Coordinates of C-alpha atoms and ligand atoms in Angstrom, one line a residue:
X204 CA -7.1 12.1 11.9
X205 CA -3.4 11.8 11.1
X206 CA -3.0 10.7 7.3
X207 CA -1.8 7.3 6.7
X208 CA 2.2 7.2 5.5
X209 CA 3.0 5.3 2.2
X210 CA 6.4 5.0 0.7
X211 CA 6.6 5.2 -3.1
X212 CA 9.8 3.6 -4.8
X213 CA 9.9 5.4 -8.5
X214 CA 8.2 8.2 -9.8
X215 CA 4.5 8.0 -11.1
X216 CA 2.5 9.6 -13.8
X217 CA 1.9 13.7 -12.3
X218 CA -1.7 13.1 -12.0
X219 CA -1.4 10.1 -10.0
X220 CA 1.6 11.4 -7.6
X221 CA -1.0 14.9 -7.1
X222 CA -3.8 12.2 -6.1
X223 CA -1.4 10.5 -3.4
X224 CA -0.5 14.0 -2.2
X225 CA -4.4 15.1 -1.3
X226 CA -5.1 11.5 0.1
X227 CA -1.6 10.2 1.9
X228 CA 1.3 11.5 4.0
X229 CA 3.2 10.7 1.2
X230 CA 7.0 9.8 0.3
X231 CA 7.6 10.5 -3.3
X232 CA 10.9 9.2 -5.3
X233 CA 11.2 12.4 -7.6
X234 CA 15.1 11.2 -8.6
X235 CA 13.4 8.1 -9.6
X236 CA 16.9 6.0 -8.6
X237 CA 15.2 2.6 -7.7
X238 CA 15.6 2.1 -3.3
X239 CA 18.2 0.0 -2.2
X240 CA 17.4 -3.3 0.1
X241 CA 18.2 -1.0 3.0
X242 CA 15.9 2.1 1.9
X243 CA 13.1 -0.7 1.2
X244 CA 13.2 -2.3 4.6
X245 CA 13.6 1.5 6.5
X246 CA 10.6 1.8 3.9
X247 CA 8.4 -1.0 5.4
X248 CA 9.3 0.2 9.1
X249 CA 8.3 3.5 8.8
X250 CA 5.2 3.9 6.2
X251 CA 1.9 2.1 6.2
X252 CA 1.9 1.3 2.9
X253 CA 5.0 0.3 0.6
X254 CA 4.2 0.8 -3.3
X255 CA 6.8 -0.5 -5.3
X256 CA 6.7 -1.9 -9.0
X257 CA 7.8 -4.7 -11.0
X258 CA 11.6 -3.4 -11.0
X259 CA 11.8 -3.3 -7.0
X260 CA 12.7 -7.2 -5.6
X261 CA 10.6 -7.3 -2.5
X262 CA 12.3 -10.4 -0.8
X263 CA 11.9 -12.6 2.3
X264 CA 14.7 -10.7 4.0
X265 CA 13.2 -7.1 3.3
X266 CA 9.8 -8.4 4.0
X267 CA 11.2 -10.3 7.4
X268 CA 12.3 -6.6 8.7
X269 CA 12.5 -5.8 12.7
X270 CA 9.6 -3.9 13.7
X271 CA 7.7 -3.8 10.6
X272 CA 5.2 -1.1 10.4
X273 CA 3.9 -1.1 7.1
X274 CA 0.4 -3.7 6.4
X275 CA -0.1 -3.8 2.5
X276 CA 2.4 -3.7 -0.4
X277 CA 0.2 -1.7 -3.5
X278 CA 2.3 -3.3 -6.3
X279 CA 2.2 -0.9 -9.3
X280 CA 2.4 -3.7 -12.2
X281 CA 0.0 -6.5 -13.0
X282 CA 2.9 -9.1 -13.1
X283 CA 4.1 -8.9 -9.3
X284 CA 6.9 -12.0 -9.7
X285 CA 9.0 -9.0 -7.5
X286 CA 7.6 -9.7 -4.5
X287 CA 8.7 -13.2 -2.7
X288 CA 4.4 -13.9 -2.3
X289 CA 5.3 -16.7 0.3
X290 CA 7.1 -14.9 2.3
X291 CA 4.8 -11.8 2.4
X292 CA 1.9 -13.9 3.7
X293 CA 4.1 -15.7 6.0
X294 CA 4.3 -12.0 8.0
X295 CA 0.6 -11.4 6.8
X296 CA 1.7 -8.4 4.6
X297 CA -1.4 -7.7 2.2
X298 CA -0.3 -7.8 -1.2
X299 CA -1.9 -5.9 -4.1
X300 CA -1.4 -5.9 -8.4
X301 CA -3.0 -4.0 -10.9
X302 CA -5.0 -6.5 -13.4
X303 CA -7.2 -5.5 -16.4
X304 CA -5.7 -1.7 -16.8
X305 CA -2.7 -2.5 -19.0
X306 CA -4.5 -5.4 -21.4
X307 CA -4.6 -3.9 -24.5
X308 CA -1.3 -2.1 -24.4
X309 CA 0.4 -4.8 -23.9
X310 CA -1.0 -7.0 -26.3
X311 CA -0.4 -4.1 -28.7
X312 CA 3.2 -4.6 -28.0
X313 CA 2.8 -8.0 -28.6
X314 CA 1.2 -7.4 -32.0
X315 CA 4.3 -4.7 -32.7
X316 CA 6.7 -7.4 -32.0
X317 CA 5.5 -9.9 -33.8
X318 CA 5.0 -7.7 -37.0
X319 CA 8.8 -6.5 -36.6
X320 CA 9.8 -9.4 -36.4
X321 CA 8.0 -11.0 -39.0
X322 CA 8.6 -7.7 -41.3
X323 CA 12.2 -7.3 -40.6
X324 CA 11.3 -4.3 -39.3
X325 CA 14.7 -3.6 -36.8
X326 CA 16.5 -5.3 -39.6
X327 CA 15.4 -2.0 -41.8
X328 CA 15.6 0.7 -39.2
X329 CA 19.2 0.3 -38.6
X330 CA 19.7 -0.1 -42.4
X331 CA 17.9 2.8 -42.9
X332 CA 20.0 5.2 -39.9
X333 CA 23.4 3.8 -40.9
X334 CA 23.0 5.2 -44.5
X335 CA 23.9 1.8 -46.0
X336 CA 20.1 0.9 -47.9
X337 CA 21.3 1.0 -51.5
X338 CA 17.0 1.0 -52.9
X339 CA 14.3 -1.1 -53.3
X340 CA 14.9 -4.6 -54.5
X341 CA 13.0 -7.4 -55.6
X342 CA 14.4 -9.7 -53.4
X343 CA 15.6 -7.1 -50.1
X344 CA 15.1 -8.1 -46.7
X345 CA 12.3 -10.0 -47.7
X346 CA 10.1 -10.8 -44.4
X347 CA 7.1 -13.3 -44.0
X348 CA 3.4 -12.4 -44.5
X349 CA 1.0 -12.7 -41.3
X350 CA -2.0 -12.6 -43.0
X351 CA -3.8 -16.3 -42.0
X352 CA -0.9 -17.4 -40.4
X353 CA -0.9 -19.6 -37.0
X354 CA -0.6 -17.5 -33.8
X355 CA -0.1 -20.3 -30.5
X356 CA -0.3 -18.5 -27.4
X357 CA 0.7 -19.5 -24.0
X358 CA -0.9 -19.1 -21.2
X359 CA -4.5 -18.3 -22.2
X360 CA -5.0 -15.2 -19.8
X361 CA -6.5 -11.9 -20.6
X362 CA -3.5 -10.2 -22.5
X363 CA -3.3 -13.3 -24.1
X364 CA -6.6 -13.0 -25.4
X365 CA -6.6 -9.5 -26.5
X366 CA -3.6 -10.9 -28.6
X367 CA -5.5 -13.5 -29.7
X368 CA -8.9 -10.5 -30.8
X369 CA -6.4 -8.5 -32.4
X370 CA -4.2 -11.3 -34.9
X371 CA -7.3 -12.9 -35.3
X372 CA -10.0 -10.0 -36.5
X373 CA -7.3 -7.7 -37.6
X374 CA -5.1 -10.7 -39.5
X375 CA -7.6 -13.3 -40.1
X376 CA -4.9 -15.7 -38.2
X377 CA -5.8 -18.7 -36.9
X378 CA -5.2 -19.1 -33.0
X379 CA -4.1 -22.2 -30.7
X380 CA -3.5 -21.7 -27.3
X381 CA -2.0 -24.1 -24.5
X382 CA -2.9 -23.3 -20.3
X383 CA -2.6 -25.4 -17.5
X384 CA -5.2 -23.7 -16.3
X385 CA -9.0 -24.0 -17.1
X386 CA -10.2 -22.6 -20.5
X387 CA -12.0 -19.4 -20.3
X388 CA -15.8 -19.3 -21.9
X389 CA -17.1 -20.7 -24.6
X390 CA -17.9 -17.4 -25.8
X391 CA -14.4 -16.1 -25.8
X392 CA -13.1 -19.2 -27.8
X393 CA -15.5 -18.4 -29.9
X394 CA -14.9 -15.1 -31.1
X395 CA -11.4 -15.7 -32.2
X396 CA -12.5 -19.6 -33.3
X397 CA -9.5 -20.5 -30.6
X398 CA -8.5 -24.3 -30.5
X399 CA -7.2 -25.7 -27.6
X400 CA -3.8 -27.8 -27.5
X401 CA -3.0 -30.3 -25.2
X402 CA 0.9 -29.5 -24.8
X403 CA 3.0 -26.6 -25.3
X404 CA 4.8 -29.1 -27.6
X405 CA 1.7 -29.6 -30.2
X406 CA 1.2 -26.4 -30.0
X407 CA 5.1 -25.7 -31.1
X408 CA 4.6 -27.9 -33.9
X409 CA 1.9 -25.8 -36.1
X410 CA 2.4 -22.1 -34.7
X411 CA 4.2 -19.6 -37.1
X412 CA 4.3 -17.5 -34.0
X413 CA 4.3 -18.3 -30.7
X414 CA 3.8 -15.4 -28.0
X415 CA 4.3 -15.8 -24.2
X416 CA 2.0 -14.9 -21.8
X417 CA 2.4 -17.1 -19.2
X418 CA 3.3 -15.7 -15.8
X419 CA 7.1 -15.3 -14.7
X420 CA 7.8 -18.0 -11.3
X421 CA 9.8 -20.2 -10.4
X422 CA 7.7 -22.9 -12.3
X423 CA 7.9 -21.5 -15.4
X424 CA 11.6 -20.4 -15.3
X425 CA 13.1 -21.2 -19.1
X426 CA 9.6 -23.1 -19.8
X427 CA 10.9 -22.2 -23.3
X428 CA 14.8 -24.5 -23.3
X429 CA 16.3 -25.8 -26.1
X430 CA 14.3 -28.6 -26.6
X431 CA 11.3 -26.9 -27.4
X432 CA 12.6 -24.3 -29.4
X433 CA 13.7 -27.3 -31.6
X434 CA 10.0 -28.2 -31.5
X435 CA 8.9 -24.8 -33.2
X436 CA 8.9 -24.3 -37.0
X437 CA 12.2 -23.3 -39.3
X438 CA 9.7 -19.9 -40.1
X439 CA 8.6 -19.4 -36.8
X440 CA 9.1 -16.3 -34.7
X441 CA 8.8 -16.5 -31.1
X442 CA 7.4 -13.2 -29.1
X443 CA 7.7 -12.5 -25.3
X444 CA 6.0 -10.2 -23.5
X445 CA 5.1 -11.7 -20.6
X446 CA 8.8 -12.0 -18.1
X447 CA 12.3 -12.7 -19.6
X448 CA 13.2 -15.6 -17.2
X449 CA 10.4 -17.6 -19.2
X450 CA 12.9 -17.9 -22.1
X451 CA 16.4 -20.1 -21.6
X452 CA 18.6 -17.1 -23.5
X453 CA 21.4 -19.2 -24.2
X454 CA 19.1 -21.9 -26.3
X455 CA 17.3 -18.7 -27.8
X456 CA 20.4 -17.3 -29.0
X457 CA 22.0 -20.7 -30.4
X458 CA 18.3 -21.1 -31.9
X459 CA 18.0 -18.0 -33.9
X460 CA 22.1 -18.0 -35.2
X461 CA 21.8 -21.6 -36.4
X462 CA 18.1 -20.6 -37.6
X463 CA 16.4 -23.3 -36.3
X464 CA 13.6 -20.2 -36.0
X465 CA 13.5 -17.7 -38.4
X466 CA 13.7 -14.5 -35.3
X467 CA 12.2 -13.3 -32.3
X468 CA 10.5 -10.4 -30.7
X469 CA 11.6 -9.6 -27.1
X470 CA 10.1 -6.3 -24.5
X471 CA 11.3 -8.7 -21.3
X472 CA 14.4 -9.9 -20.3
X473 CA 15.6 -12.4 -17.6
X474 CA 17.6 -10.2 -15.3
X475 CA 16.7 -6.6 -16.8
X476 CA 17.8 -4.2 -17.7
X477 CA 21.0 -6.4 -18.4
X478 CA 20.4 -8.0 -21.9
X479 CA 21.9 -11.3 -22.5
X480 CA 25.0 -10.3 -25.3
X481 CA 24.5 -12.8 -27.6
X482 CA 21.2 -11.4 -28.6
X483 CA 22.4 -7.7 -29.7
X484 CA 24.9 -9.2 -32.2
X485 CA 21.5 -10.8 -34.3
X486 CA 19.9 -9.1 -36.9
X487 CA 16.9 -11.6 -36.5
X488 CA 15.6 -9.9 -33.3
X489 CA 13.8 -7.6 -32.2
X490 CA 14.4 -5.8 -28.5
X491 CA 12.3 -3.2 -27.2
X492 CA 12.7 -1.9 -23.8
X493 CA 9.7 -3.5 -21.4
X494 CA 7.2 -1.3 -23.4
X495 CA 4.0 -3.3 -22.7
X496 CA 1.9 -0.7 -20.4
X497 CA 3.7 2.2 -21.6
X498 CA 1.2 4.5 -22.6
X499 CA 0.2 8.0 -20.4
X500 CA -3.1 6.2 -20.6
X501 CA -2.4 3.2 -18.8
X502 CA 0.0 4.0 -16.4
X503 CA -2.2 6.8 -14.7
X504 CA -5.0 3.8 -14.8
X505 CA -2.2 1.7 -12.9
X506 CA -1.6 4.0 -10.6
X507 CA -5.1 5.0 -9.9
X508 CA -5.8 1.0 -9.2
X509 CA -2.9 1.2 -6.7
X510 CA -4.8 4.0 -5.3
X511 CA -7.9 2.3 -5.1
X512 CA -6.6 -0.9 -3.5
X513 CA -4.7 1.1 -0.7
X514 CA -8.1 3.4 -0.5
X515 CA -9.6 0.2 0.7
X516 CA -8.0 -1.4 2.7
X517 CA -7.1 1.7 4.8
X518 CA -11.1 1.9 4.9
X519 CA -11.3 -1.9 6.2
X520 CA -12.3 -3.5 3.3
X521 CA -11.1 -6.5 1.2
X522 CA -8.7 -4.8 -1.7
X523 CA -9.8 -5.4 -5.4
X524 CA -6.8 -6.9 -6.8
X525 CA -5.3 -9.0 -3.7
X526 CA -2.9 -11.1 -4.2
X527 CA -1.7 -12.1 -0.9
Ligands
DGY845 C1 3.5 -5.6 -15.4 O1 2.7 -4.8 -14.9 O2 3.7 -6.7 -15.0 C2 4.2 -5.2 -16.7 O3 5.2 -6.0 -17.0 C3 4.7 -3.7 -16.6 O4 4.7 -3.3 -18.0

């Protein structure tokens, strides 16, 4: 039996790619240049299954191709904002993501941010490289402590929540959270003594950080404006990890020059890899460069949960992680 074709857009941990060599008639990207709209639509009509990641934009027009041959999308990434979802289910694509694999990397990064950013810890490094630290001082880039501080979270998922294990049994903080969406267990609100808030605006009020997990649509496009960044605390520090278009940049960057926050901790960015100007002039920032499942460990698990979802549904069953 001929093997079934599949299209990958960027190159994958060595393991993983090997994997897809044994199982697939497969198309590797070993440049790693991301496709073009016309290489992802030739893509779609000649493969079975398209695998792209969070970088590729899978839109209606691509997914709308003459003579579409491909049935499923594996989308390497749990976040999968890429793909226009309506549009995919519209041609009854199959759509899969890759949940629960890059958790606790991510909410690492979370934790990493919001301890340089609290610490001054960019602040320092570039100090530090550009030969310019003169010695310790009593009063030098003094920081804040984030020891039993307030950690609000939004969007109560599960990165959020292994943000919330990790401030609150590592750093004693205190954790609010705000969702639109049903609470999970009583036993996981337990274990890191969670409170609920009933707006993102309470919660703004009494967080000394606040870190962004919701997930990146059209609905929560600049959730976080200039009106609620005047909501959050003088010593607050504000932390996104979850998708840059969350966060208005121009409100972000008039926030954290006129210090109506005291900094911010960003590893997203609306439009990346571009990065809004303003925010590499501040010293009270900290930019990494979408670092949250970047670990050999978790990308070979994403890519083996691609594998498994495609395995699947080229064996007629119901993929894992569908998503359209
Ligand atoms: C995802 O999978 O959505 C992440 O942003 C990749 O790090």
């Amino acid at each position: 039996m001929n093997k079934p074709k599949v299209v990958v857009t960027r190159r994958w941990p060595t393991a993983v790619e090997a994997r897809l060599k044994e199982l697939y008639d497969v198309t590797l990207n070993e440049s790693d240049v991301p496709l073009t709209a016309d290489e992802l639509k030739r893509a779609l009509q000649t493969a079975d299954a398209l695998l792209p990641t969070v970088t590729d934009p899978i839109t209606a027009d691509i997914l709308r191709v003459p003579n579409r041959k491909a049935r499923i999308i594996g989308n390497f990434g749990v976040g999968y904002n890429n793909i226009d979802i309506a549009a995919a289910k519209e041609q009854g694509l199959v759509v899969t993501n890759t949940p629960g694999v890059l958790t606790d990397c991510t909410a690492d990064i979370a934790m990493l941010l919001l301890l340089m950013s609290a610490r001054r810890a960019s602040e320092g490094d570039r100090l530090v490289r550009s030969g310019q630290w003169t010695g310790w001082g009593p009063t030098h880039l003094l920081g804040q402590k984030v020891t039993g501080k307030t950690l609000g979270l939004i969007g109560f998922g599960r990165i959020a929540q292994a943000t919330a294990k990790r401030a609150h049994h590592g750093f004693g903080m205190r954790i609010l959270f705000y969702t639109p969406r049903n609470a999970p267990s009583q036993e996981i609100l337990d274990d890191v003594k969670a409170i609920r808030c009933a707006t993102i605006e309470e919660l703004l009020g009494e967080a000394d950080f606040v870190s962004l997990h919701c997930p990146g649509s059209a609905e929560n496009r600049h959730l976080i404006d200039e009106a609620r960044l005047k909501r959050m605390r003088p010593n607050a520090h504000l932390i996104n990890t979850a998708r840059g278009d969350v966060v208005d940049n121009q409100a972000l960057c008039k926030a954290l020059k006129e210090r109506w926050i005291a900094g911010a901790g960003l590893d997203v960015y609306e439009g990346e890899p571009a990065v809004y100007p303003g925010f590499l002039e501040l010293d009270n920032m900290a930019l990494l460069p979408h670092l949250g499942s970047a670990t050999e460990e978790t990308r070979v698990a994403m890519g083996n949960r691609v594998l498994e979802n495609i395995e699947r549904f080229f064996a007629g069953q119901e993929p894992r992680d569908r998503v359209a």
